[in-house]
JSON list of C-alpha atoms in Angstrom, two decimals:
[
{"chain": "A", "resi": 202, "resn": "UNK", "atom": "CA", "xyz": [-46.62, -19.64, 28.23]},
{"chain": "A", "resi": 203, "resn": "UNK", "atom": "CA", "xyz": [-43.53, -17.73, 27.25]},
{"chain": "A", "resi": 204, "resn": "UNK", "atom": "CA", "xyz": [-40.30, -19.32, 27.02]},
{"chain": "A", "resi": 205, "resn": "UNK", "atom": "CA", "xyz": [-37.36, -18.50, 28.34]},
{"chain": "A", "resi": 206, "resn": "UNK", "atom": "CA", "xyz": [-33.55, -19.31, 27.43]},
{"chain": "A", "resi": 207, "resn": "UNK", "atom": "CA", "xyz": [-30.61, -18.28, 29.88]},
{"chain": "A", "resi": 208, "resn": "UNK", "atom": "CA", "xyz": [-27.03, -19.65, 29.71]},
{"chain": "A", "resi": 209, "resn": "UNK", "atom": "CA", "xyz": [-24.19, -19.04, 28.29]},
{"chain": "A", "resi": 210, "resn": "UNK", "atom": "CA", "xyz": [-21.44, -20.18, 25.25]},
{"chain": "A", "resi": 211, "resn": "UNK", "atom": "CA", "xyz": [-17.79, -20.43, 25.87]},
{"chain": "A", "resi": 212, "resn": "UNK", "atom": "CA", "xyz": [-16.18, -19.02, 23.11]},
{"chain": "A", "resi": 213, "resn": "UNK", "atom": "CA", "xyz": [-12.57, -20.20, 22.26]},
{"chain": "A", "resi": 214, "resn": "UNK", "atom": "CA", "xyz": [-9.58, -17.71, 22.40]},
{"chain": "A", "resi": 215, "resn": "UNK", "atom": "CA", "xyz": [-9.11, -18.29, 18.56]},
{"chain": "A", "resi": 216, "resn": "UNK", "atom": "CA", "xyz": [-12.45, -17.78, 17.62]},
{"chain": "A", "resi": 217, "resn": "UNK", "atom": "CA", "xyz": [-13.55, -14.32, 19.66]},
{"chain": "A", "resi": 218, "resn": "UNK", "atom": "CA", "xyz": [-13.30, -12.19, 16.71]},
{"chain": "A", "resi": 219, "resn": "UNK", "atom": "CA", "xyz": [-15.19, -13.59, 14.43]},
{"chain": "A", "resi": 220, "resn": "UNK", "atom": "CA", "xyz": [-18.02, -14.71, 17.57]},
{"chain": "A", "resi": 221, "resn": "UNK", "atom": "CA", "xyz": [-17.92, -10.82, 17.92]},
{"chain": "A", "resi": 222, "resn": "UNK", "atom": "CA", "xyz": [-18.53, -9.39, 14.49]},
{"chain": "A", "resi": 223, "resn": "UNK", "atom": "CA", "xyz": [-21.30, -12.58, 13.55]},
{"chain": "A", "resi": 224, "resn": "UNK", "atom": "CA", "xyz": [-22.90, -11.51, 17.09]},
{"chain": "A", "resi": 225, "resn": "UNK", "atom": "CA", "xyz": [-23.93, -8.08, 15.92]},
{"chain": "A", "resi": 226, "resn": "UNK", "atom": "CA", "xyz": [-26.39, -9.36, 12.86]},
{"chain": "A", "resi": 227, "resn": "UNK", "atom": "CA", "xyz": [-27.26, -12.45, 14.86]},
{"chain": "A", "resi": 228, "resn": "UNK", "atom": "CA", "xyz": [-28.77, -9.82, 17.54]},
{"chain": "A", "resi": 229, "resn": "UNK", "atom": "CA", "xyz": [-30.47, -7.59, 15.00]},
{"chain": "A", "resi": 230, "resn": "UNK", "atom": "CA", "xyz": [-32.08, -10.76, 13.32]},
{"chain": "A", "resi": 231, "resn": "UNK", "atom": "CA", "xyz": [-33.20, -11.68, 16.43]},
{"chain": "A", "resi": 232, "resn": "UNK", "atom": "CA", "xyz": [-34.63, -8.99, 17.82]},
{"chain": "A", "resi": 233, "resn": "UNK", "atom": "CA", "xyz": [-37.04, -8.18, 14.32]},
{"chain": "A", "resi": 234, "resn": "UNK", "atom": "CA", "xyz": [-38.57, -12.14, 14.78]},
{"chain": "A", "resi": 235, "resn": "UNK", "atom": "CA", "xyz": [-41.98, -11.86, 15.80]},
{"chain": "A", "resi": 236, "resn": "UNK", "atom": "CA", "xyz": [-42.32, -13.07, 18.85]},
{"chain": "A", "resi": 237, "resn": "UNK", "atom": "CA", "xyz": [-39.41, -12.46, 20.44]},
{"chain": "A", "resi": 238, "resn": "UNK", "atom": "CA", "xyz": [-39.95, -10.24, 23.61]},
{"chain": "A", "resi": 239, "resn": "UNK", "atom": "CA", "xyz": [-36.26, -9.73, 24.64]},
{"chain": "A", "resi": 240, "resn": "UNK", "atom": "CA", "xyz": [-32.93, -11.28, 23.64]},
{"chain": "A", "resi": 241, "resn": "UNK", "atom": "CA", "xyz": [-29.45, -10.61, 25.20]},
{"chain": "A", "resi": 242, "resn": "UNK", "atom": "CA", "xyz": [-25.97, -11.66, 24.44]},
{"chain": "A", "resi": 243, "resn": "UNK", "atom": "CA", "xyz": [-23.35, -10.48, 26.57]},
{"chain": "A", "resi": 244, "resn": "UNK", "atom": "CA", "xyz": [-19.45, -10.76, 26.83]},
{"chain": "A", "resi": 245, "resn": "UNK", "atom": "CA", "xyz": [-19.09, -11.83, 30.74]},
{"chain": "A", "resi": 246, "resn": "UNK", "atom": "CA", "xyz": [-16.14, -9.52, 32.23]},
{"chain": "A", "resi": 247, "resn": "UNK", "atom": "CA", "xyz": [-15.33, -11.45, 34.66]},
{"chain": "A", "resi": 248, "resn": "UNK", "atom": "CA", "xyz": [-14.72, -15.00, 32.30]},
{"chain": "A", "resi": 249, "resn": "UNK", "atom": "CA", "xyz": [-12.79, -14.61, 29.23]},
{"chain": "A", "resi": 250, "resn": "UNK", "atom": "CA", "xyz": [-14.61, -16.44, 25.98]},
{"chain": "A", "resi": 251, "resn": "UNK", "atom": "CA", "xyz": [-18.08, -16.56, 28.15]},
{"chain": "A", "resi": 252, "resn": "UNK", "atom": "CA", "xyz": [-21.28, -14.93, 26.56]},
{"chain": "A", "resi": 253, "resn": "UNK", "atom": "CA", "xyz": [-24.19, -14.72, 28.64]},
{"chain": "A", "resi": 254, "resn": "UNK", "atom": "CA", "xyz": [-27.06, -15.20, 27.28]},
{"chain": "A", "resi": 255, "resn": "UNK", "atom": "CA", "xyz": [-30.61, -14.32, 27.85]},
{"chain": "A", "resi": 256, "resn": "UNK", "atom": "CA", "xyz": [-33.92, -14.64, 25.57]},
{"chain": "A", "resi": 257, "resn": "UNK", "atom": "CA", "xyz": [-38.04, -14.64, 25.95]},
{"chain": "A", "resi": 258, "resn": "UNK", "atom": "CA", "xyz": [-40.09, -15.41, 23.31]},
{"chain": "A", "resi": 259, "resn": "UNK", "atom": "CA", "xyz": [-43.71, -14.96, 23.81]},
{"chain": "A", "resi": 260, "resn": "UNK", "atom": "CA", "xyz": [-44.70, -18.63, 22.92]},
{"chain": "A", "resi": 261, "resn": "UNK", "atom": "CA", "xyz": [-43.20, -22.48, 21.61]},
{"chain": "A", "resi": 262, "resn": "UNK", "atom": "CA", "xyz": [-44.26, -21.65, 18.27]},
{"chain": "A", "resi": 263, "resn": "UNK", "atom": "CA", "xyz": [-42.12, -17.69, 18.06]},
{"chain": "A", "resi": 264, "resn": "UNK", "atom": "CA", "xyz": [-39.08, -19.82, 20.03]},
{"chain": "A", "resi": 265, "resn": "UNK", "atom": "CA", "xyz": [-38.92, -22.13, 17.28]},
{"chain": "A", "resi": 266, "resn": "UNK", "atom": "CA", "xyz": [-39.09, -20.27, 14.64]},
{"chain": "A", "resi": 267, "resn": "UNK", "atom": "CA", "xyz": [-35.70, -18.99, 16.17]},
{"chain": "A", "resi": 268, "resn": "UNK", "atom": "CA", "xyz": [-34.45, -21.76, 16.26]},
{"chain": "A", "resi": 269, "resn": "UNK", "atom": "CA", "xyz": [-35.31, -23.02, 12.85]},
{"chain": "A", "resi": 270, "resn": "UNK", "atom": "CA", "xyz": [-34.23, -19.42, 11.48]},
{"chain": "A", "resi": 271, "resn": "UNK", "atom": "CA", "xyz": [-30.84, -19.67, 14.01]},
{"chain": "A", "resi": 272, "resn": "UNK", "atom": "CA", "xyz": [-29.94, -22.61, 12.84]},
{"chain": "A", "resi": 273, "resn": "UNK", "atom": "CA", "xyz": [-29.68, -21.76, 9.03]},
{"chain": "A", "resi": 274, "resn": "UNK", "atom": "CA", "xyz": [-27.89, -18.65, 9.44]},
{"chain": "A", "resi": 275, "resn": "UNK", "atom": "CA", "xyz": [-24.42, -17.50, 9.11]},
{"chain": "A", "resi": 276, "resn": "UNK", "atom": "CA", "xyz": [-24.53, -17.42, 12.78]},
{"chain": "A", "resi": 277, "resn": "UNK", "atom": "CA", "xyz": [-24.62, -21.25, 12.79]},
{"chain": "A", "resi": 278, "resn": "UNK", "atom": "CA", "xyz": [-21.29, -21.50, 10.92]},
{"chain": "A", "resi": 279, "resn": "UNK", "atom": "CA", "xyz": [-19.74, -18.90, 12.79]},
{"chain": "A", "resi": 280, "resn": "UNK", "atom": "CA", "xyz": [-20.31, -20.80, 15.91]},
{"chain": "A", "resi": 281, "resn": "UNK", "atom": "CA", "xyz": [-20.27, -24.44, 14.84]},
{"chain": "A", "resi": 282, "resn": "UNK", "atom": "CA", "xyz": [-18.61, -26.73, 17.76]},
{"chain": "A", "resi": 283, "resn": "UNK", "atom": "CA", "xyz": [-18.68, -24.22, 20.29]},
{"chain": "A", "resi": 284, "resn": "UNK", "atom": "CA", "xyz": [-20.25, -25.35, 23.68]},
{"chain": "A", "resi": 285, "resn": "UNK", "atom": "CA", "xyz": [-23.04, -24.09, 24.88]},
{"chain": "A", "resi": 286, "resn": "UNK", "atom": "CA", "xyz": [-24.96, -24.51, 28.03]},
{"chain": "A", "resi": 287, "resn": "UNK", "atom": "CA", "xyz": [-28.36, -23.46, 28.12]},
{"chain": "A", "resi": 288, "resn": "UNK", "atom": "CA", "xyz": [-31.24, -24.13, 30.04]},
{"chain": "A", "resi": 289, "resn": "UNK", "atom": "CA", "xyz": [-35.26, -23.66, 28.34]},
{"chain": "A", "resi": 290, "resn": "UNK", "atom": "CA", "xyz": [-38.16, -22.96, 30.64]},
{"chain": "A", "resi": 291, "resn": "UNK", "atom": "CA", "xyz": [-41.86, -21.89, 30.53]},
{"chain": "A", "resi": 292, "resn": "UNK", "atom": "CA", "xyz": [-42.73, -19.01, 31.96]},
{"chain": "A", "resi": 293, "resn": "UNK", "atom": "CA", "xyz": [-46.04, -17.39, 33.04]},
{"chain": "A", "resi": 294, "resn": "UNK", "atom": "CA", "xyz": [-47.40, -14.86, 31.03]}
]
């Protein structure tokens, strides 16, 4: 089964910036892990601080490695205490 993040973090005011210019290596890391099939992070137009997010791995095992990797990154500090709201499910394939 593939998994399957979608969600979003809201991103305060006074830390946009730097969310922006982390975002940019945090999305080309991402997207060389094997396993991941597709991974999306977009600034929402329509809510100010809001990035959409939206990412398919092709199994548990590629998803944590993400996570693992994710979570020791600079990408980590950048975004330390920011809320997120995500939801994880298993999809078919």
């Amino acid at each position: 089964m593939k998994i399957r993040l979608t969600g979003y973090i809201q991103v305060p005011e006074n830390r946009l910036s730097d969310v922006r210019a982390g975002l940019i290596d945090h999305i080309r890391l991402t997207h060389q892990e094997p396993g991941c099939i597709s991974f999306e992070v977009t600034e929402n137009p329509d809510i100010p601080g809001r990035f959409d997010v939206a990412e398919t791995f092709t199994d548990q095992a590629a998803f944590d490695t993400h996570q693992t990797r994710t979570k020791a990154s600079p990408w980590a500090e950048i975004t330390a205490g920011i809320p997120r709201d995500y939801e994880i499910t298993e999809v078919p394939g």
